[in-house]
Amino acid sequence: MGRVFAPYGVFGWLKIVPDTEVFDGLLDYKTWWIGKDDDWRELTVKEAKTHNDVLVVKLQGIDDRDAAFACKGKQIAVPRALLPMLETEEYYWSDLIGLAVKNQQGVDFGKVSDVFATGANDVVVAKSEDNIERLIPYIAQVIVDVSLEAKTMLVDWDADF
């Protein structure tokens, strides 16, 4: 739902870049999970505000600049049970991570390793076993099918891009 961009000040505040549809949507949640890979911890939001193009937050237990700096690059999440229900053919980015990506010609592009927003549209990063990354626009003309059950994504995308 976001990531820690940098420390803010010397008292443990963090700059957060949100990945939410509504810029300040993360502020609706009083408890966040912060972490990376298999290292996550639950923290309570003590104070939060918007500041230019980031959120600035004070989390319980992050009390100085060193502790804040240790959070840089970590992801922000909230429990799925607290998230709003989605419409048909809508997905949370976290649902797309790990899906096998192929184009309509059957070329294997690897697996979804990341999803990010550009302002114009979201972008899916497909990473192959030989570490080739393809940036694929997440738009209706390109994303042909997503099957969470089969863990696949079919795209109309040239293998040479």
mmCIF file of C-alpha atoms in Angstrom:
data_model
loop_
_atom_site.group_PDB
_atom_site.id
_atom_site.type_symbol
_atom_site.label_atom_id
_atom_site.label_comp_id
_atom_site.label_asym_id
_atom_site.label_seq_id
_atom_site.Cartn_x
_atom_site.Cartn_y
_atom_site.Cartn_z
ATOM 1 C CA MET A 1 0.000 0.000 0.000
ATOM 2 C CA GLY A 2 3.081 2.172 0.105
ATOM 3 C CA ARG A 3 6.758 2.334 0.903
ATOM 4 C CA VAL A 4 9.029 4.226 3.248
ATOM 5 C CA PHE A 5 10.849 6.799 1.149
ATOM 6 C CA ALA A 6 13.057 8.455 3.773
ATOM 7 C CA PRO A 7 13.288 9.708 7.347
ATOM 8 C CA TYR A 8 11.670 13.074 8.068
ATOM 9 C CA GLY A 9 13.400 15.125 10.732
ATOM 10 C CA VAL A 10 15.262 13.729 13.734
ATOM 11 C CA PHE A 11 12.416 12.396 15.899
ATOM 12 C CA GLY A 12 11.561 9.200 14.004
ATOM 13 C CA TRP A 13 9.054 10.554 11.493
ATOM 14 C CA LEU A 14 8.893 8.816 8.109
ATOM 15 C CA LYS A 15 8.112 9.982 4.576
ATOM 16 C CA ILE A 16 5.757 7.485 2.946
ATOM 17 C CA VAL A 17 5.053 7.224 -0.779
ATOM 18 C CA PRO A 18 1.538 5.757 -0.975
ATOM 19 C CA ASP A 19 0.496 3.247 -3.635
ATOM 20 C CA THR A 20 -3.180 3.706 -2.837
ATOM 21 C CA GLU A 21 -5.817 4.828 -5.305
ATOM 22 C CA VAL A 22 -6.702 7.709 -2.973
ATOM 23 C CA PHE A 23 -3.507 9.584 -2.037
ATOM 24 C CA ASP A 24 -4.161 9.707 1.708
ATOM 25 C CA GLY A 25 -6.046 6.390 1.870
ATOM 26 C CA LEU A 26 -3.429 4.869 4.187
ATOM 27 C CA LEU A 27 -4.384 7.406 6.837
ATOM 28 C CA ASP A 28 -7.698 5.550 7.278
ATOM 29 C CA TYR A 29 -5.815 2.729 9.031
ATOM 30 C CA LYS A 30 -4.480 3.078 12.580
ATOM 31 C CA THR A 31 -2.249 0.002 12.437
ATOM 32 C CA TRP A 32 0.258 -0.698 9.672
ATOM 33 C CA TRP A 33 2.536 -3.587 8.876
ATOM 34 C CA ILE A 34 6.009 -2.441 7.857
ATOM 35 C CA GLY A 35 8.654 -4.716 6.419
ATOM 36 C CA LYS A 36 10.271 -6.502 3.544
ATOM 37 C CA ASP A 37 10.453 -10.134 2.436
ATOM 38 C CA ASP A 38 9.851 -12.286 5.546
ATOM 39 C CA ASP A 39 10.602 -9.560 8.116
ATOM 40 C CA TRP A 40 7.395 -7.682 9.019
ATOM 41 C CA ARG A 41 6.179 -6.011 12.189
ATOM 42 C CA GLU A 42 2.950 -4.369 13.247
ATOM 43 C CA LEU A 43 3.139 -0.712 14.294
ATOM 44 C CA THR A 44 0.542 1.792 15.473
ATOM 45 C CA VAL A 45 0.215 5.136 13.700
ATOM 46 C CA LYS A 46 0.611 7.853 16.356
ATOM 47 C CA GLU A 47 0.370 10.895 14.069
ATOM 48 C CA ALA A 48 0.107 11.398 10.319
ATOM 49 C CA LYS A 49 -0.353 14.157 7.776
ATOM 50 C CA THR A 50 0.025 14.891 4.096
ATOM 51 C CA HIS A 51 3.073 16.900 3.047
ATOM 52 C CA ASN A 52 3.473 17.834 -0.623
ATOM 53 C CA ASP A 53 3.555 14.530 -2.533
ATOM 54 C CA VAL A 54 4.191 12.218 0.455
ATOM 55 C CA LEU A 55 2.608 11.198 3.724
ATOM 56 C CA VAL A 56 4.544 12.046 6.875
ATOM 57 C CA VAL A 57 3.915 9.672 9.767
ATOM 58 C CA LYS A 58 5.049 8.970 13.290
ATOM 59 C CA LEU A 59 4.838 5.280 14.154
ATOM 60 C CA GLN A 60 4.978 3.937 17.689
ATOM 61 C CA GLY A 61 8.437 2.508 18.381
ATOM 62 C CA ILE A 62 10.257 4.539 15.713
ATOM 63 C CA ASP A 63 11.637 7.268 17.952
ATOM 64 C CA ASP A 64 14.770 8.690 16.331
ATOM 65 C CA ARG A 65 16.381 9.324 12.958
ATOM 66 C CA ASP A 66 18.440 6.109 13.106
ATOM 67 C CA ALA A 67 15.329 3.980 13.641
ATOM 68 C CA ALA A 68 13.574 5.886 10.852
ATOM 69 C CA PHE A 69 16.528 5.430 8.500
ATOM 70 C CA ALA A 70 16.449 1.661 9.152
ATOM 71 C CA CYS A 71 12.899 1.675 7.707
ATOM 72 C CA LYS A 72 13.925 3.255 4.385
ATOM 73 C CA GLY A 73 12.808 1.115 1.441
ATOM 74 C CA LYS A 74 10.460 -1.057 3.481
ATOM 75 C CA GLN A 75 6.900 -1.692 2.360
ATOM 76 C CA ILE A 76 3.710 -0.608 4.127
ATOM 77 C CA ALA A 77 0.753 -2.983 4.315
ATOM 78 C CA VAL A 78 -2.509 -3.367 6.196
ATOM 79 C CA PRO A 79 -4.450 -6.569 6.931
ATOM 80 C CA ARG A 80 -6.452 -7.691 3.899
ATOM 81 C CA ALA A 81 -9.593 -8.078 6.035
ATOM 82 C CA LEU A 82 -9.630 -4.293 6.505
ATOM 83 C CA LEU A 83 -9.434 -3.479 2.792
ATOM 84 C CA PRO A 84 -12.538 -2.591 0.773
ATOM 85 C CA MET A 85 -14.148 -5.267 -1.376
ATOM 86 C CA LEU A 86 -13.179 -5.075 -5.044
ATOM 87 C CA GLU A 87 -15.366 -5.129 -8.112
ATOM 88 C CA THR A 88 -15.123 -7.961 -10.644
ATOM 89 C CA GLU A 89 -11.810 -7.868 -12.540
ATOM 90 C CA GLU A 90 -10.250 -5.485 -10.012
ATOM 91 C CA TYR A 91 -7.156 -6.623 -8.149
ATOM 92 C CA TYR A 92 -4.917 -5.417 -5.393
ATOM 93 C CA TRP A 93 -1.335 -5.095 -6.565
ATOM 94 C CA SER A 94 -0.247 -7.678 -4.002
ATOM 95 C CA ASP A 95 -2.529 -10.213 -5.734
ATOM 96 C CA LEU A 96 -0.591 -9.781 -8.980
ATOM 97 C CA ILE A 97 2.872 -10.398 -7.517
ATOM 98 C CA GLY A 98 4.092 -13.862 -8.505
ATOM 99 C CA LEU A 99 1.682 -14.409 -11.408
ATOM 100 C CA ALA A 100 3.257 -16.103 -14.445
ATOM 101 C CA VAL A 101 3.167 -13.726 -17.430
ATOM 102 C CA LYS A 102 2.916 -14.863 -21.058
ATOM 103 C CA ASN A 103 2.025 -13.032 -24.218
ATOM 104 C CA GLN A 104 -0.555 -14.204 -26.752
ATOM 105 C CA GLN A 105 2.182 -15.901 -28.779
ATOM 106 C CA GLY A 106 3.052 -18.051 -25.757
ATOM 107 C CA VAL A 107 6.347 -16.329 -24.921
ATOM 108 C CA ASP A 108 7.112 -16.664 -21.211
ATOM 109 C CA PHE A 109 7.953 -13.262 -19.694
ATOM 110 C CA GLY A 110 8.572 -14.627 -16.197
ATOM 111 C CA LYS A 111 6.646 -13.606 -13.104
ATOM 112 C CA VAL A 112 5.225 -10.334 -11.852
ATOM 113 C CA SER A 113 7.871 -8.976 -9.476
ATOM 114 C CA ASP A 114 6.464 -5.493 -8.913
ATOM 115 C CA VAL A 115 3.652 -3.112 -9.819
ATOM 116 C CA PHE A 116 3.941 0.667 -9.692
ATOM 117 C CA ALA A 117 2.060 3.793 -10.728
ATOM 118 C CA THR A 118 3.379 6.263 -13.288
ATOM 119 C CA GLY A 119 0.625 8.844 -13.144
ATOM 120 C CA ALA A 120 -0.703 7.883 -16.570
ATOM 121 C CA ASN A 121 -1.264 4.205 -15.725
ATOM 122 C CA ASP A 122 0.014 1.384 -13.556
ATOM 123 C CA VAL A 123 2.936 -0.718 -14.784
ATOM 124 C CA VAL A 124 3.569 -4.423 -14.198
ATOM 125 C CA VAL A 125 7.194 -5.547 -13.935
ATOM 126 C CA ALA A 126 7.638 -9.073 -15.311
ATOM 127 C CA LYS A 127 11.001 -10.615 -14.441
ATOM 128 C CA SER A 128 12.247 -13.743 -16.211
ATOM 129 C CA GLU A 129 14.461 -16.455 -14.728
ATOM 130 C CA ASP A 130 17.455 -14.927 -16.543
ATOM 131 C CA ASN A 131 16.684 -11.550 -14.868
ATOM 132 C CA ILE A 132 15.266 -9.815 -17.932
ATOM 133 C CA GLU A 133 12.700 -7.254 -16.792
ATOM 134 C CA ARG A 134 9.829 -6.118 -18.960
ATOM 135 C CA LEU A 135 7.732 -3.098 -18.044
ATOM 136 C CA ILE A 136 4.183 -3.770 -19.190
ATOM 137 C CA PRO A 137 1.457 -1.113 -18.990
ATOM 138 C CA TYR A 138 -1.487 -2.260 -16.904
ATOM 139 C CA ILE A 139 -4.143 -1.043 -19.326
ATOM 140 C CA ALA A 140 -7.111 -2.813 -20.927
ATOM 141 C CA GLN A 141 -5.499 -2.892 -24.387
ATOM 142 C CA VAL A 142 -2.493 -4.829 -23.028
ATOM 143 C CA ILE A 143 -3.765 -6.982 -20.139
ATOM 144 C CA VAL A 144 -5.852 -9.661 -21.846
ATOM 145 C CA ASP A 145 -6.590 -11.911 -18.867
ATOM 146 C CA VAL A 146 -5.716 -12.273 -15.197
ATOM 147 C CA SER A 147 -6.437 -15.542 -13.422
ATOM 148 C CA LEU A 148 -5.642 -15.561 -9.726
ATOM 149 C CA GLU A 149 -6.769 -19.192 -9.545
ATOM 150 C CA ALA A 150 -4.343 -20.302 -12.284
ATOM 151 C CA LYS A 151 -1.760 -17.713 -11.143
ATOM 152 C CA THR A 152 -1.373 -16.396 -14.695
ATOM 153 C CA MET A 153 -1.507 -13.145 -16.629
ATOM 154 C CA LEU A 154 -1.957 -13.075 -20.407
ATOM 155 C CA VAL A 155 -0.756 -9.930 -22.177
ATOM 156 C CA ASP A 156 -0.882 -8.461 -25.667
ATOM 157 C CA TRP A 157 2.758 -7.380 -25.605
ATOM 158 C CA ASP A 158 5.594 -7.944 -28.064
ATOM 159 C CA ALA A 159 8.496 -10.041 -26.772
ATOM 160 C CA ASP A 160 10.954 -7.497 -28.213
ATOM 161 C CA PHE A 161 9.753 -4.680 -25.938
#
